[in-house]
Coordinates of C-alpha atoms and ligand atoms in Angstrom, one line a residue:
X1 CA 1.8 -4.1 10.7
X2 CA 1.0 -0.8 12.4
X3 CA 0.1 -1.1 16.0
X4 CA -1.2 1.7 18.3
X5 CA -0.7 0.8 22.0
X6 CA -2.4 3.2 24.4
X7 CA -1.5 6.2 22.2
X8 CA -2.6 9.6 23.3
X9 CA -1.6 13.0 22.0
X10 CA -2.0 16.3 23.8
X11 CA -1.3 19.4 21.7
X12 CA 0.9 22.2 23.2
X13 CA -2.2 24.2 24.0
X14 CA -3.6 21.4 26.1
X15 CA -6.1 20.1 23.6
X16 CA -6.2 16.3 23.6
X17 CA -6.1 15.2 20.0
X18 CA -6.0 11.4 20.6
X19 CA -7.2 9.5 23.7
X20 CA -5.8 6.1 24.4
X21 CA -5.9 4.6 20.9
X22 CA -5.4 0.9 20.6
X23 CA -5.4 -0.5 17.0
X24 CA -3.7 -3.1 14.9
X25 CA -3.6 -2.5 11.1
X26 CA -2.5 -5.4 9.0
X27 CA -0.3 -5.3 6.0
X28 CA -2.3 -4.7 2.8
X29 CA -5.4 -3.4 4.6
X30 CA -7.3 -0.5 3.0
X31 CA -8.7 1.3 6.0
X32 CA -11.0 4.3 6.0
X33 CA -11.1 6.6 9.0
X34 CA -14.3 8.5 9.4
X35 CA -15.6 11.1 11.9
X36 CA -16.7 14.7 12.0
X37 CA -14.4 17.6 11.5
X38 CA -12.2 17.9 14.6
X39 CA -12.6 14.2 15.5
X40 CA -8.9 13.5 15.3
X41 CA -8.6 11.8 11.8
X42 CA -5.7 13.9 10.7
X43 CA -4.0 13.6 14.0
X44 CA -4.3 9.9 13.9
X45 CA -2.9 9.3 10.5
X46 CA -0.2 12.0 10.7
X47 CA 1.1 10.2 13.8
X48 CA 2.1 7.3 11.5
X49 CA 4.7 9.4 9.6
X50 CA 5.4 11.6 12.7
X51 CA 4.1 14.8 11.2
X52 CA 2.6 14.9 14.7
X53 CA 4.1 13.1 17.7
X54 CA 1.9 11.4 20.2
X55 CA 2.8 12.3 23.8
X56 CA 2.0 8.8 25.3
X57 CA 2.0 5.2 24.3
X58 CA 3.8 3.2 21.6
X59 CA 3.2 3.3 17.9
X60 CA 4.8 0.3 16.2
X61 CA 5.6 0.0 12.5
X62 CA 6.8 -3.5 11.8
X63 CA 7.7 -3.9 15.5
X64 CA 9.7 -0.7 15.8
X65 CA 8.4 2.1 18.0
X66 CA 8.4 5.1 15.7
X67 CA 7.8 7.4 18.6
X68 CA 11.4 7.0 19.6
X69 CA 12.7 7.8 16.1
X70 CA 15.3 10.6 15.7
X71 CA 16.2 12.6 12.5
X72 CA 17.8 9.8 10.4
X73 CA 15.2 7.2 11.3
X74 CA 12.5 9.8 10.6
X75 CA 13.8 10.4 7.1
X76 CA 13.6 6.7 6.4
X77 CA 10.2 6.5 8.0
X78 CA 8.9 9.2 5.6
X79 CA 10.2 7.3 2.6
X80 CA 8.3 4.2 3.8
X81 CA 5.1 6.1 4.7
X82 CA 3.8 8.2 1.8
X83 CA 1.2 10.9 2.0
X84 CA -1.6 12.2 -0.1
X85 CA -3.2 15.6 0.7
X86 CA -6.6 17.2 0.1
X87 CA -4.9 20.0 -1.8
X88 CA -2.7 17.6 -3.9
X89 CA 0.5 19.6 -2.9
X90 CA 2.0 19.6 -6.4
X91 CA 4.6 22.1 -7.5
X92 CA 2.3 24.0 -9.8
X93 CA 4.9 25.3 -12.3
X94 CA 6.6 22.0 -12.8
X95 CA 5.7 19.2 -15.2
X96 CA 3.5 16.3 -14.1
X97 CA 6.5 13.9 -14.6
X98 CA 8.8 16.1 -12.5
X99 CA 6.2 16.2 -9.7
X100 CA 5.9 12.4 -9.9
X101 CA 9.7 12.1 -9.7
X102 CA 9.7 14.0 -6.4
X103 CA 8.6 10.7 -5.0
X104 CA 12.2 9.4 -5.5
X105 CA 13.9 12.3 -3.8
X106 CA 13.8 10.8 -0.3
X107 CA 15.3 7.6 -1.6
X108 CA 18.6 8.6 -3.1
X109 CA 19.1 12.1 -1.6
X110 CA 22.1 12.3 -3.9
X111 CA 23.3 15.4 -5.7
X112 CA 22.1 13.9 -9.0
X113 CA 18.5 13.6 -7.9
X114 CA 18.6 16.9 -6.1
X115 CA 19.5 18.4 -9.5
X116 CA 16.6 16.5 -11.0
X117 CA 18.7 13.9 -12.9
X118 CA 17.0 10.6 -12.3
X119 CA 18.2 7.2 -13.4
X120 CA 16.4 5.9 -16.4
X121 CA 14.7 3.1 -14.4
X122 CA 13.3 5.7 -12.0
X123 CA 11.9 7.7 -14.9
X124 CA 10.3 4.6 -16.3
X125 CA 8.8 3.8 -12.9
X126 CA 7.3 7.3 -12.8
X127 CA 5.9 7.0 -16.3
X128 CA 4.5 3.6 -15.6
X129 CA 2.8 5.0 -12.5
X130 CA 1.2 7.8 -14.5
X131 CA 0.0 5.1 -16.9
X132 CA -1.6 3.2 -14.0
X133 CA -3.7 6.2 -13.1
X134 CA -4.5 7.0 -16.7
X135 CA -2.7 10.3 -17.2
X136 CA 0.5 9.3 -19.0
X137 CA -0.4 11.6 -21.9
X138 CA -0.1 14.6 -19.4
X139 CA 3.5 13.8 -18.4
X140 CA 5.0 16.9 -19.9
X141 CA 2.1 19.3 -19.1
X142 CA 2.5 21.8 -16.3
X143 CA 0.8 20.5 -13.1
X144 CA -1.4 23.6 -12.8
X145 CA -2.9 22.9 -16.2
X146 CA -4.7 19.8 -14.9
X147 CA -8.1 19.4 -13.4
X148 CA -8.5 18.7 -9.6
X149 CA -9.1 15.0 -10.3
X150 CA -6.1 14.8 -12.6
X151 CA -3.9 16.6 -10.0
X152 CA -4.9 14.1 -7.4
X153 CA -4.0 11.3 -9.7
X154 CA -0.6 12.9 -10.2
X155 CA -0.2 12.8 -6.4
X156 CA -1.2 9.2 -6.4
X157 CA 1.4 8.4 -9.0
X158 CA 4.0 10.4 -7.0
X159 CA 3.3 8.4 -3.8
X160 CA 3.5 5.1 -5.8
X161 CA 6.8 6.2 -7.3
X162 CA 8.1 6.6 -3.7
X163 CA 7.5 2.8 -3.4
X164 CA 6.2 3.1 0.2
X165 CA 4.9 0.4 2.5
X166 CA 2.1 2.6 3.8
X167 CA 0.0 5.4 2.2
X168 CA -1.8 8.0 4.3
X169 CA -4.4 10.0 2.5
X170 CA -5.9 13.0 4.4
X171 CA -9.3 13.8 2.9
X172 CA -8.0 13.1 -0.6
X173 CA -11.3 13.7 -2.3
X174 CA -12.7 16.6 -0.2
X175 CA -12.0 19.1 -3.0
X176 CA -13.5 17.0 -5.8
X177 CA -17.0 16.7 -7.1
X178 CA -18.8 13.4 -6.3
X179 CA -18.2 11.6 -9.6
X180 CA -14.5 12.5 -9.7
X181 CA -14.3 11.5 -6.0
X182 CA -15.5 8.1 -6.8
X183 CA -13.1 7.6 -9.7
X184 CA -10.1 8.8 -7.5
X185 CA -11.1 6.5 -4.6
X186 CA -11.5 3.6 -7.0
X187 CA -8.0 4.2 -8.5
X188 CA -6.5 4.7 -5.0
X189 CA -7.9 1.4 -3.8
X190 CA -6.9 -0.5 -7.0
X191 CA -3.3 0.6 -7.0
X192 CA -3.0 0.0 -3.2
X193 CA -4.2 -3.5 -3.7
X194 CA -2.0 -4.1 -6.7
X195 CA 1.1 -3.1 -4.7
X196 CA -0.1 -4.7 -1.5
X197 CA 0.2 -1.4 0.4
X198 CA -1.3 -0.6 3.7
X199 CA -3.5 2.4 3.2
X200 CA -5.3 4.7 5.6
X201 CA -7.7 7.2 4.1
X202 CA -9.6 9.9 6.0
X203 CA -13.1 10.6 4.7
X204 CA -16.0 12.7 5.7
X205 CA -18.7 10.6 4.2
X206 CA -19.7 7.2 5.5
X207 CA -21.3 6.1 2.3
X208 CA -18.0 6.5 0.4
X209 CA -16.2 4.7 3.2
X210 CA -18.6 1.8 2.9
X211 CA -18.0 1.6 -0.8
X212 CA -14.2 1.4 -0.7
X213 CA -12.9 0.3 2.7
X214 CA -11.9 -3.2 3.9
X215 CA -12.4 -1.8 7.4
X216 CA -13.8 1.4 8.9
X217 CA -12.4 3.2 12.0
X218 CA -14.8 5.8 13.5
X219 CA -13.4 8.6 15.6
X220 CA -15.1 11.0 17.9
X221 CA -13.3 13.5 20.2
X222 CA -10.0 11.7 19.7
X223 CA -11.4 8.3 20.6
X224 CA -12.1 5.2 18.5
X225 CA -15.9 4.7 18.7
X226 CA -16.1 2.1 15.9
X227 CA -13.7 -0.4 14.3
X228 CA -14.9 -3.1 12.1
X229 CA -15.7 -4.5 8.7
X230 CA -18.0 -2.4 6.5
X231 CA -21.1 -4.6 6.9
X232 CA -21.2 -3.9 10.6
X233 CA -21.4 -0.1 10.4
X234 CA -24.8 1.0 11.5
X235 CA -26.5 4.3 12.0
X236 CA -25.2 4.4 15.6
X237 CA -21.8 5.6 14.3
Ligands
ADP301 P1 -10.0 16.0 11.9 O1 -8.9 15.5 10.9 O2 -10.9 14.8 12.3 O3 -10.8 17.1 11.4 P2 -7.8 16.9 13.5 O4 -7.0 15.7 13.8 O5 -7.4 17.9 12.5 O6 -9.3 16.4 13.2 O7 -8.0 17.7 14.9 C1 -8.5 17.1 16.1 C2 -8.6 18.2 17.1 O8 -7.3 18.7 17.5 C3 -9.4 19.4 16.6 O9 -10.2 19.9 17.7 C4 -8.3 20.4 16.2 O10 -8.8 21.7 16.4 C5 -7.2 20.1 17.2 N1 -5.9 20.4 16.7 C6 -5.4 20.0 15.6 N2 -4.1 20.4 15.4 C7 -3.9 21.1 16.5 C8 -2.8 21.9 17.0 N3 -1.6 22.0 16.3 N4 -2.9 22.5 18.2 C9 -4.0 22.4 18.9 N5 -5.1 21.7 18.6 C10 -5.0 21.1 17.4
ADP302 P1 -7.1 20.6 7.7 O1 -8.6 20.7 8.0 O2 -6.7 20.9 6.3 O3 -6.5 19.5 8.4 P2 -7.0 22.6 9.8 O4 -7.5 23.9 9.4 O5 -7.7 21.7 10.6 O6 -6.5 21.9 8.4 O7 -5.6 22.8 10.4 C1 -4.6 23.6 9.8 C2 -3.3 23.6 10.7 O8 -3.7 24.2 11.9 C3 -2.8 22.2 11.0 O9 -1.4 22.2 11.1 C4 -3.4 21.9 12.4 O10 -2.5 21.0 13.1 C5 -3.4 23.3 13.0 N1 -4.5 23.4 13.9 C6 -5.8 23.0 13.8 N2 -6.6 23.3 14.8 C7 -5.7 23.9 15.7 C8 -5.9 24.5 17.0 N3 -7.1 24.5 17.6 N4 -4.9 25.2 17.5 C9 -3.7 25.2 16.9 N5 -3.5 24.7 15.7 C10 -4.5 24.1 15.1

């Protein structure tokens, strides 16, 4: 479980990114965070892997306050909390499979994996995750040869290969056309559910949120203004 207790975040320039957030997110929930640009969506989800650090409150992941974590615990946290980005963040000149295997790097941290020599079972895991998102036939193609939708699927396969507990997806479909966006959201939801992962996805569009979320959290000016199941979202938000 992820629990925000009176979490606030003030950026160094004095801007308040989060204001007294209180939330409990259960294991296996597929949560969509909505709000206008600047509402604090990125700040909220990036707190969970400590890409940003709240300045007040407690943020518990399985009962541990991650705000107190130091280097070694942060490395472990970042293997347990995987991330998907709007811009895919693939290494363009590397093969699709190599990009997917980058999901294993944080786990072993051994010289072998740093050299790109992965155990056979890890390679099989990577291949099977490519299969789950339907692009196994692209395994040996350079990442930059793929379409946007395919690249985002590679990044989904990469995060699955990391075998995290939690996935954070920051505007994962904002660079994709509507039909591709729907396919990618459908895949992301399906694999999250298959692996019983807790997933938080930031989205601009409420209609897409309603289609895929178990629960929608609405943010405005760093505050939670809505939190509930999808059938209770009204035009007020
Ligand atoms: P969203 O993801 O909803 O677009 P963000 O979480 O990126 O919103 O940003 C929330 C607010 O915090 C915005 O006003 C943004 O300009 C501000 N902000 C984000 N990062 C920083 C930073 N490093 N320093 C100062 N202000 C920031
Ligand atoms: P995105 O929309 O892709 O999240 P942004 O353009 O909002 O990216 O932010 C890019 C980077 O700039 C982020 O690291 C964010 O934290 C930082 N940033 C955003 N707004 C501000 C701000 N007002 N002051 C300082 N840094 C900011």
